[in-house]
PDB file of C-alpha atoms in Angstrom:
ATOM      1  CA  MET X   1     -15.154 -34.651  27.266  1.00 60.00           C
ATOM      2  CA  MET X   2     -16.143 -31.774  24.977  1.00 66.00           C
ATOM      3  CA  LEU X   3     -16.497 -28.293  26.487  1.00 65.00           C
ATOM      4  CA  PRO X   4     -19.594 -26.194  25.719  1.00 75.00           C
ATOM      5  CA  GLN X   5     -19.560 -24.164  22.532  1.00 74.00           C
ATOM      6  CA  GLU X   6     -18.645 -20.487  22.767  1.00 76.00           C
ATOM      7  CA  PHE X   7     -19.388 -17.739  20.246  1.00 74.00           C
ATOM      8  CA  ILE X   8     -16.250 -15.860  19.211  1.00 75.00           C
ATOM      9  CA  CYS X   9     -17.161 -14.114  15.970  1.00 78.00           C
ATOM     10  CA  GLY X  10     -19.323 -14.359  12.879  1.00 77.00           C
ATOM     11  CA  PRO X  11     -18.631 -16.188   9.584  1.00 75.00           C
ATOM     12  CA  HIS X  12     -16.083 -15.620   6.790  1.00 81.00           C
ATOM     13  CA  ILE X  13     -13.122 -16.438   9.030  1.00 85.00           C
ATOM     14  CA  LYS X  14      -9.779 -16.447   7.184  1.00 86.00           C
ATOM     15  CA  GLU X  15      -7.417 -17.563   9.943  1.00 88.00           C
ATOM     16  CA  VAL X  16      -7.445 -18.620  13.620  1.00 90.00           C
ATOM     17  CA  GLN X  17      -4.386 -18.868  15.919  1.00 91.00           C
ATOM     18  CA  TRP X  18      -3.822 -19.530  19.614  1.00 91.00           C
ATOM     19  CA  SER X  19      -1.335 -17.300  21.428  1.00 91.00           C
ATOM     20  CA  PRO X  20       1.832 -19.117  22.577  1.00 89.00           C
ATOM     21  CA  ASP X  21       0.808 -18.803  26.234  1.00 86.00           C
ATOM     22  CA  GLY X  22      -2.655 -20.255  25.511  1.00 86.00           C
ATOM     23  CA  ASP X  23      -4.386 -17.164  26.912  1.00 88.00           C
ATOM     24  CA  LYS X  24      -5.897 -15.749  23.734  1.00 90.00           C
ATOM     25  CA  LEU X  25      -7.262 -16.726  20.361  1.00 90.00           C
ATOM     26  CA  VAL X  26      -7.051 -14.436  17.329  1.00 92.00           C
ATOM     27  CA  ALA X  27      -9.311 -14.656  14.301  1.00 91.00           C
ATOM     28  CA  THR X  28      -9.210 -12.612  11.098  1.00 91.00           C
ATOM     29  CA  ARG X  29     -12.328 -12.377   8.990  1.00 89.00           C
ATOM     30  CA  ASP X  30     -14.014 -10.426   6.202  1.00 86.00           C
ATOM     31  CA  PHE X  31     -17.176  -8.580   7.209  1.00 82.00           C
ATOM     32  CA  ILE X  32     -19.876  -6.640   5.352  1.00 74.00           C
ATOM     33  CA  ASP X  33     -22.396  -4.798   7.527  1.00 69.00           C
ATOM     34  CA  ILE X  34     -25.636  -5.038   5.551  1.00 65.00           C
ATOM     35  CA  SER X  35     -28.687  -3.712   7.381  1.00 62.00           C
ATOM     36  CA  PRO X  36     -32.293  -4.900   6.731  1.00 62.00           C
ATOM     37  CA  ALA X  37     -32.940  -1.615   4.911  1.00 66.00           C
ATOM     38  CA  MET X  38     -29.980  -2.305   2.614  1.00 64.00           C
ATOM     39  CA  TYR X  39     -31.301  -5.801   1.865  1.00 60.00           C
ATOM     40  CA  SER X  40     -34.639  -4.223   0.961  1.00 68.00           C
ATOM     41  CA  ASP X  41     -32.968  -1.731  -1.379  1.00 67.00           C
ATOM     42  CA  LEU X  42     -31.050  -4.569  -3.040  1.00 67.00           C
ATOM     43  CA  VAL X  43     -34.241  -6.535  -3.666  1.00 69.00           C
ATOM     44  CA  LEU X  44     -36.014  -3.458  -5.037  1.00 69.00           C
ATOM     45  CA  GLY X  45     -33.066  -2.556  -7.258  1.00 71.00           C
ATOM     46  CA  LYS X  46     -32.510   0.841  -5.669  1.00 70.00           C
ATOM     47  CA  ASP X  47     -29.229   2.694  -5.886  1.00 69.00           C
ATOM     48  CA  MET X  48     -27.022   2.082  -2.879  1.00 63.00           C
ATOM     49  CA  ASP X  49     -23.918   3.562  -1.348  1.00 63.00           C
ATOM     50  CA  ARG X  50     -21.270   1.150  -2.637  1.00 59.00           C
ATOM     51  CA  ALA X  51     -18.818   2.265   0.029  1.00 58.00           C
ATOM     52  CA  ALA X  52     -21.083   0.666   2.645  1.00 61.00           C
ATOM     53  CA  LEU X  53     -20.805  -2.671   0.806  1.00 68.00           C
ATOM     54  CA  GLU X  54     -16.999  -2.664   0.771  1.00 76.00           C
ATOM     55  CA  PRO X  55     -15.728  -5.661   2.784  1.00 83.00           C
ATOM     56  CA  GLU X  56     -13.933  -4.890   6.024  1.00 87.00           C
ATOM     57  CA  LEU X  57     -11.095  -6.967   7.437  1.00 89.00           C
ATOM     58  CA  GLN X  58     -11.439  -7.471  11.185  1.00 89.00           C
ATOM     59  CA  VAL X  59      -8.838  -8.746  13.654  1.00 92.00           C
ATOM     60  CA  ILE X  60     -10.668 -10.241  16.650  1.00 91.00           C
ATOM     61  CA  THR X  61      -9.242 -11.613  19.898  1.00 91.00           C
ATOM     62  CA  TRP X  62     -10.958 -13.879  22.435  1.00 90.00           C
ATOM     63  CA  SER X  63      -9.643 -14.375  25.970  1.00 89.00           C
ATOM     64  CA  ALA X  64      -9.687 -17.844  27.498  1.00 87.00           C
ATOM     65  CA  VAL X  65      -9.572 -16.154  30.924  1.00 88.00           C
ATOM     66  CA  THR X  66     -12.364 -13.575  30.654  1.00 89.00           C
ATOM     67  CA  ARG X  67     -14.281 -15.426  27.894  1.00 87.00           C
ATOM     68  CA  LYS X  68     -14.737 -12.062  26.162  1.00 89.00           C
ATOM     69  CA  THR X  69     -14.204 -11.023  22.539  1.00 89.00           C
ATOM     70  CA  SER X  70     -12.675  -7.763  21.298  1.00 89.00           C
ATOM     71  CA  THR X  71     -12.356  -6.385  17.771  1.00 89.00           C
ATOM     72  CA  VAL X  72      -8.860  -4.909  17.951  1.00 90.00           C
ATOM     73  CA  TYR X  73      -8.472  -3.731  14.354  1.00 89.00           C
ATOM     74  CA  ARG X  74     -10.645  -2.897  11.338  1.00 89.00           C
ATOM     75  CA  LEU X  75      -9.628  -1.975   7.790  1.00 89.00           C
ATOM     76  CA  LYS X  76     -11.789  -1.528   4.687  1.00 85.00           C
ATOM     77  CA  GLN X  77     -10.379  -3.518   1.779  1.00 81.00           C
ATOM     78  CA  ASN X  78     -10.513  -0.465  -0.489  1.00 82.00           C
ATOM     79  CA  GLN X  79      -8.310   1.395   2.006  1.00 85.00           C
ATOM     80  CA  GLY X  80      -5.470  -1.134   2.266  1.00 87.00           C
ATOM     81  CA  GLN X  81      -4.670  -4.633   3.400  1.00 86.00           C
ATOM     82  CA  VAL X  82      -3.251  -6.481   6.397  1.00 88.00           C
ATOM     83  CA  LYS X  83      -0.144  -8.414   5.312  1.00 87.00           C
ATOM     84  CA  SER X  84       0.285 -10.687   8.323  1.00 89.00           C
ATOM     85  CA  VAL X  85      -0.979 -11.426  11.831  1.00 92.00           C
ATOM     86  CA  GLN X  86       1.475 -13.171  14.206  1.00 93.00           C
ATOM     87  CA  TRP X  87       1.866 -13.822  17.924  1.00 94.00           C
ATOM     88  CA  VAL X  88       5.024 -12.907  19.840  1.00 93.00           C
ATOM     89  CA  ALA X  89       6.536 -16.053  21.383  1.00 91.00           C
ATOM     90  CA  GLY X  90       5.918 -16.667  25.088  1.00 86.00           C
ATOM     91  CA  SER X  91       3.292 -13.923  25.373  1.00 87.00           C
ATOM     92  CA  SER X  92      -0.185 -12.802  24.374  1.00 87.00           C
ATOM     93  CA  SER X  93       1.168  -9.827  22.399  1.00 92.00           C
ATOM     94  CA  LEU X  94      -0.026  -9.741  18.793  1.00 93.00           C
ATOM     95  CA  LEU X  95       1.785  -8.407  15.720  1.00 93.00           C
ATOM     96  CA  PHE X  96       0.134  -7.212  12.547  1.00 91.00           C
ATOM     97  CA  ASP X  97       1.264  -5.036   9.676  1.00 90.00           C
ATOM     98  CA  GLU X  98      -0.779  -3.128   7.120  1.00 89.00           C
ATOM     99  CA  THR X  99      -0.173  -1.529   3.724  1.00 87.00           C
ATOM    100  CA  ILE X 100      -2.055   1.655   2.796  1.00 86.00           C
ATOM    101  CA  PRO X 101      -2.001   3.298  -0.660  1.00 83.00           C
ATOM    102  CA  THR X 102      -0.760   6.883  -0.635  1.00 71.00           C
ATOM    103  CA  PRO X 103      -1.759   9.655  -3.046  1.00 63.00           C
ATOM    104  CA  GLY X 104      -0.066   9.544  -6.431  1.00 56.00           C
ATOM    105  CA  ASP X 105      -0.112   7.574  -9.636  1.00 44.00           C
ATOM    106  CA  VAL X 106       0.727   3.893  -9.473  1.00 46.00           C
ATOM    107  CA  THR X 107       2.898   2.966 -12.437  1.00 43.00           C
ATOM    108  CA  GLY X 108       1.511  -0.529 -12.912  1.00 44.00           C
ATOM    109  CA  PRO X 109       0.338  -3.777 -11.302  1.00 43.00           C
ATOM    110  CA  GLY X 110       2.406  -4.693  -8.266  1.00 46.00           C
ATOM    111  CA  ASP X 111       3.945  -1.231  -7.982  1.00 50.00           C
ATOM    112  CA  ALA X 112       4.656  -0.480  -4.321  1.00 50.00           C
ATOM    113  CA  SER X 113       6.219   2.968  -4.670  1.00 56.00           C
ATOM    114  CA  ASN X 114       2.967   4.642  -3.576  1.00 76.00           C
ATOM    115  CA  VAL X 115       2.281   2.450  -0.570  1.00 80.00           C
ATOM    116  CA  SER X 116       3.083   3.064   3.077  1.00 85.00           C
ATOM    117  CA  SER X 117       3.347   0.235   5.577  1.00 89.00           C
ATOM    118  CA  SER X 118       2.987   0.192   9.352  1.00 91.00           C
ATOM    119  CA  VAL X 119       3.817  -2.433  11.973  1.00 93.00           C
ATOM    120  CA  PHE X 120       1.559  -2.608  15.035  1.00 94.00           C
ATOM    121  CA  LEU X 121       1.829  -4.431  18.354  1.00 94.00           C
ATOM    122  CA  LEU X 122      -1.214  -5.301  20.458  1.00 90.00           C
ATOM    123  CA  SER X 123       0.024  -5.468  24.063  1.00 86.00           C
ATOM    124  CA  PRO X 124      -1.436  -7.930  26.606  1.00 79.00           C
ATOM    125  CA  ASN X 125      -3.424  -5.082  28.216  1.00 79.00           C
ATOM    126  CA  GLY X 126      -5.138  -4.287  24.908  1.00 80.00           C
ATOM    127  CA  ASN X 127      -3.171  -1.205  23.811  1.00 87.00           C
ATOM    128  CA  VAL X 128      -2.317  -0.940  20.096  1.00 90.00           C
ATOM    129  CA  ILE X 129       1.194   0.469  19.569  1.00 93.00           C
ATOM    130  CA  LYS X 130       2.516   1.637  16.193  1.00 93.00           C
ATOM    131  CA  VAL X 131       6.049   0.248  16.246  1.00 95.00           C
ATOM    132  CA  ALA X 132       7.324   1.426  12.849  1.00 93.00           C
ATOM    133  CA  GLN X 133       6.237   2.955   9.555  1.00 90.00           C
ATOM    134  CA  PHE X 134       7.844   2.491   6.141  1.00 85.00           C
ATOM    135  CA  ALA X 135       7.493   4.251   2.808  1.00 79.00           C
ATOM    136  CA  SER X 136       7.332   1.050   0.760  1.00 69.00           C
ATOM    137  CA  ALA X 137       5.611  -2.299   1.200  1.00 49.00           C
ATOM    138  CA  GLN X 138       8.661  -4.207  -0.020  1.00 61.00           C
ATOM    139  CA  ASP X 139      11.513  -2.968   2.141  1.00 82.00           C
ATOM    140  CA  TYR X 140      11.017  -4.656   5.507  1.00 88.00           C
ATOM    141  CA  MET X 141      10.218  -7.978   7.191  1.00 88.00           C
ATOM    142  CA  VAL X 142       8.497  -8.742  10.507  1.00 92.00           C
ATOM    143  CA  SER X 143      10.096 -11.842  12.040  1.00 92.00           C
ATOM    144  CA  PRO X 144       9.310 -12.870  15.642  1.00 93.00           C
ATOM    145  CA  SER X 145      11.691 -15.246  17.402  1.00 92.00           C
ATOM    146  CA  PRO X 146      10.327 -18.806  17.625  1.00 90.00           C
ATOM    147  CA  TYR X 147      11.216 -19.028  21.338  1.00 87.00           C
ATOM    148  CA  LYS X 148      11.700 -15.605  22.950  1.00 89.00           C
ATOM    149  CA  PRO X 149       9.399 -12.546  23.167  1.00 92.00           C
ATOM    150  CA  ILE X 150      11.532 -10.540  20.749  1.00 92.00           C
ATOM    151  CA  VAL X 151      10.861  -9.496  17.161  1.00 94.00           C
ATOM    152  CA  MET X 152      13.406  -8.883  14.416  1.00 94.00           C
ATOM    153  CA  LEU X 153      12.664  -6.061  11.967  1.00 94.00           C
ATOM    154  CA  PRO X 154      15.105  -5.975   9.044  1.00 92.00           C
ATOM    155  CA  GLN X 155      14.793  -3.055   6.644  1.00 89.00           C
ATOM    156  CA  TYR X 156      16.085  -3.243   3.086  1.00 86.00           C
ATOM    157  CA  PRO X 157      17.138  -0.041   1.290  1.00 82.00           C
ATOM    158  CA  ALA X 158      15.681   0.757  -2.092  1.00 77.00           C
ATOM    159  CA  PRO X 159      17.832  -0.462  -4.988  1.00 76.00           C
ATOM    160  CA  PRO X 160      19.939   2.242  -6.649  1.00 77.00           C
ATOM    161  CA  PRO X 161      18.745   3.649  -9.985  1.00 79.00           C
ATOM    162  CA  LEU X 162      19.835   1.851 -13.115  1.00 81.00           C
ATOM    163  CA  PRO X 163      23.111   3.257 -14.489  1.00 80.00           C
ATOM    164  CA  LEU X 164      23.321   5.039 -17.785  1.00 83.00           C
ATOM    165  CA  LYS X 165      24.687   3.079 -20.694  1.00 81.00           C
ATOM    166  CA  GLY X 166      28.406   2.538 -20.226  1.00 80.00           C
ATOM    167  CA  ASP X 167      28.422   3.563 -16.541  1.00 82.00           C
ATOM    168  CA  PRO X 168      29.207   1.068 -13.759  1.00 82.00           C
ATOM    169  CA  PRO X 169      26.319   0.097 -11.468  1.00 80.00           C
ATOM    170  CA  ALA X 170      25.974   2.102  -8.275  1.00 81.00           C
ATOM    171  CA  PRO X 171      26.828   0.222  -5.068  1.00 83.00           C
ATOM    172  CA  ARG X 172      23.884  -1.070  -3.086  1.00 80.00           C
ATOM    173  CA  ASP X 173      23.534  -0.305   0.615  1.00 85.00           C
ATOM    174  CA  ALA X 174      23.444  -3.131   3.153  1.00 87.00           C
ATOM    175  CA  PRO X 175      20.186  -3.732   5.029  1.00 88.00           C
ATOM    176  CA  SER X 176      19.804  -2.685   8.644  1.00 91.00           C
ATOM    177  CA  ILE X 177      18.204  -4.660  11.449  1.00 92.00           C
ATOM    178  CA  ARG X 178      16.307  -3.584  14.581  1.00 94.00           C
ATOM    179  CA  PHE X 179      14.628  -5.456  17.429  1.00 95.00           C
ATOM    180  CA  PHE X 180      11.696  -4.834  19.753  1.00 95.00           C
ATOM    181  CA  GLY X 181       9.917  -6.658  22.551  1.00 93.00           C
ATOM    182  CA  THR X 182       6.420  -6.659  23.997  1.00 91.00           C
ATOM    183  CA  ASP X 183       6.775  -2.972  24.946  1.00 91.00           C
ATOM    184  CA  GLY X 184       7.048  -2.006  21.251  1.00 92.00           C
ATOM    185  CA  VAL X 185      10.272   0.002  21.767  1.00 94.00           C
ATOM    186  CA  LEU X 186      12.679  -0.297  18.825  1.00 95.00           C
ATOM    187  CA  SER X 187      16.396  -0.809  19.327  1.00 95.00           C
ATOM    188  CA  ALA X 188      18.968   1.264  17.466  1.00 94.00           C
ATOM    189  CA  PRO X 189      19.524   0.072  13.874  1.00 92.00           C
ATOM    190  CA  MET X 190      22.520  -2.149  13.113  1.00 91.00           C
ATOM    191  CA  LYS X 191      24.007  -2.473   9.644  1.00 90.00           C
ATOM    192  CA  MET X 192      24.279  -5.972   8.206  1.00 87.00           C
ATOM    193  CA  PRO X 193      27.670  -7.087   6.794  1.00 88.00           C
ATOM    194  CA  ALA X 194      26.776  -7.018   3.106  1.00 86.00           C
ATOM    195  CA  PRO X 195      24.036  -5.859   0.704  1.00 83.00           C
ATOM    196  CA  THR X 196      23.025  -9.495   0.180  1.00 83.00           C
ATOM    197  CA  SER X 197      22.708 -10.265   3.924  1.00 85.00           C
ATOM    198  CA  ILE X 198      19.372 -11.835   4.892  1.00 83.00           C
ATOM    199  CA  PRO X 199      18.953 -12.561   8.631  1.00 87.00           C
ATOM    200  CA  PHE X 200      16.977 -15.603   9.831  1.00 85.00           C
ATOM    201  CA  TRP X 201      15.997 -17.232  13.098  1.00 90.00           C
ATOM    202  CA  SER X 202      17.230 -20.808  13.397  1.00 85.00           C
ATOM    203  CA  PRO X 203      14.790 -23.494  14.664  1.00 80.00           C
ATOM    204  CA  ASN X 204      16.322 -23.197  18.145  1.00 79.00           C
ATOM    205  CA  GLY X 205      15.933 -19.405  18.230  1.00 77.00           C
ATOM    206  CA  VAL X 206      19.486 -18.366  17.327  1.00 81.00           C
ATOM    207  CA  LEU X 207      19.885 -15.515  14.847  1.00 81.00           C
ATOM    208  CA  TYR X 208      22.114 -16.143  11.837  1.00 79.00           C
TER     209      TYR X 208
END
């Protein structure tokens, strides 16, 4: 037996995921708010504010209990990007992380030296908590446990500068690792054994 249809959000959906506890649904989509007046200006070939036409990424949640929808996060694509949206196991807490360009010259395509990144946690009661902020988009990883409501947050130090000709390479620092739960409180950092250490969750939820 099919249940009645329910409206959750508009078109241009990029991804949909159920929370592990089955309480909430999250959808990410691109949105452009074009008013009737803007359509008219487009048809007539009038100049328009291009900033208003910039697509906006929206993170939307729908509750299977209240049957209500909430837009929990918005970000214009010319202001940054959302890297990932993930649920925390065994809960209806939602993780997402963003990258935002910072002032300064970018040296070339793919350069991340002028980008700041933030990790956010949406708690079950709807509060958005900034868990951590990083200076580079390439020096951290958000990895929730597959079974427990705990998230691993390894941080990788920047590589040392290239040595001058004839000098030995500078030693590289080992990454550090922190954890947080559905309250968004970070643990103290712990150093990994070696610069090449890369922590992973095993399929049964054990860290190795």
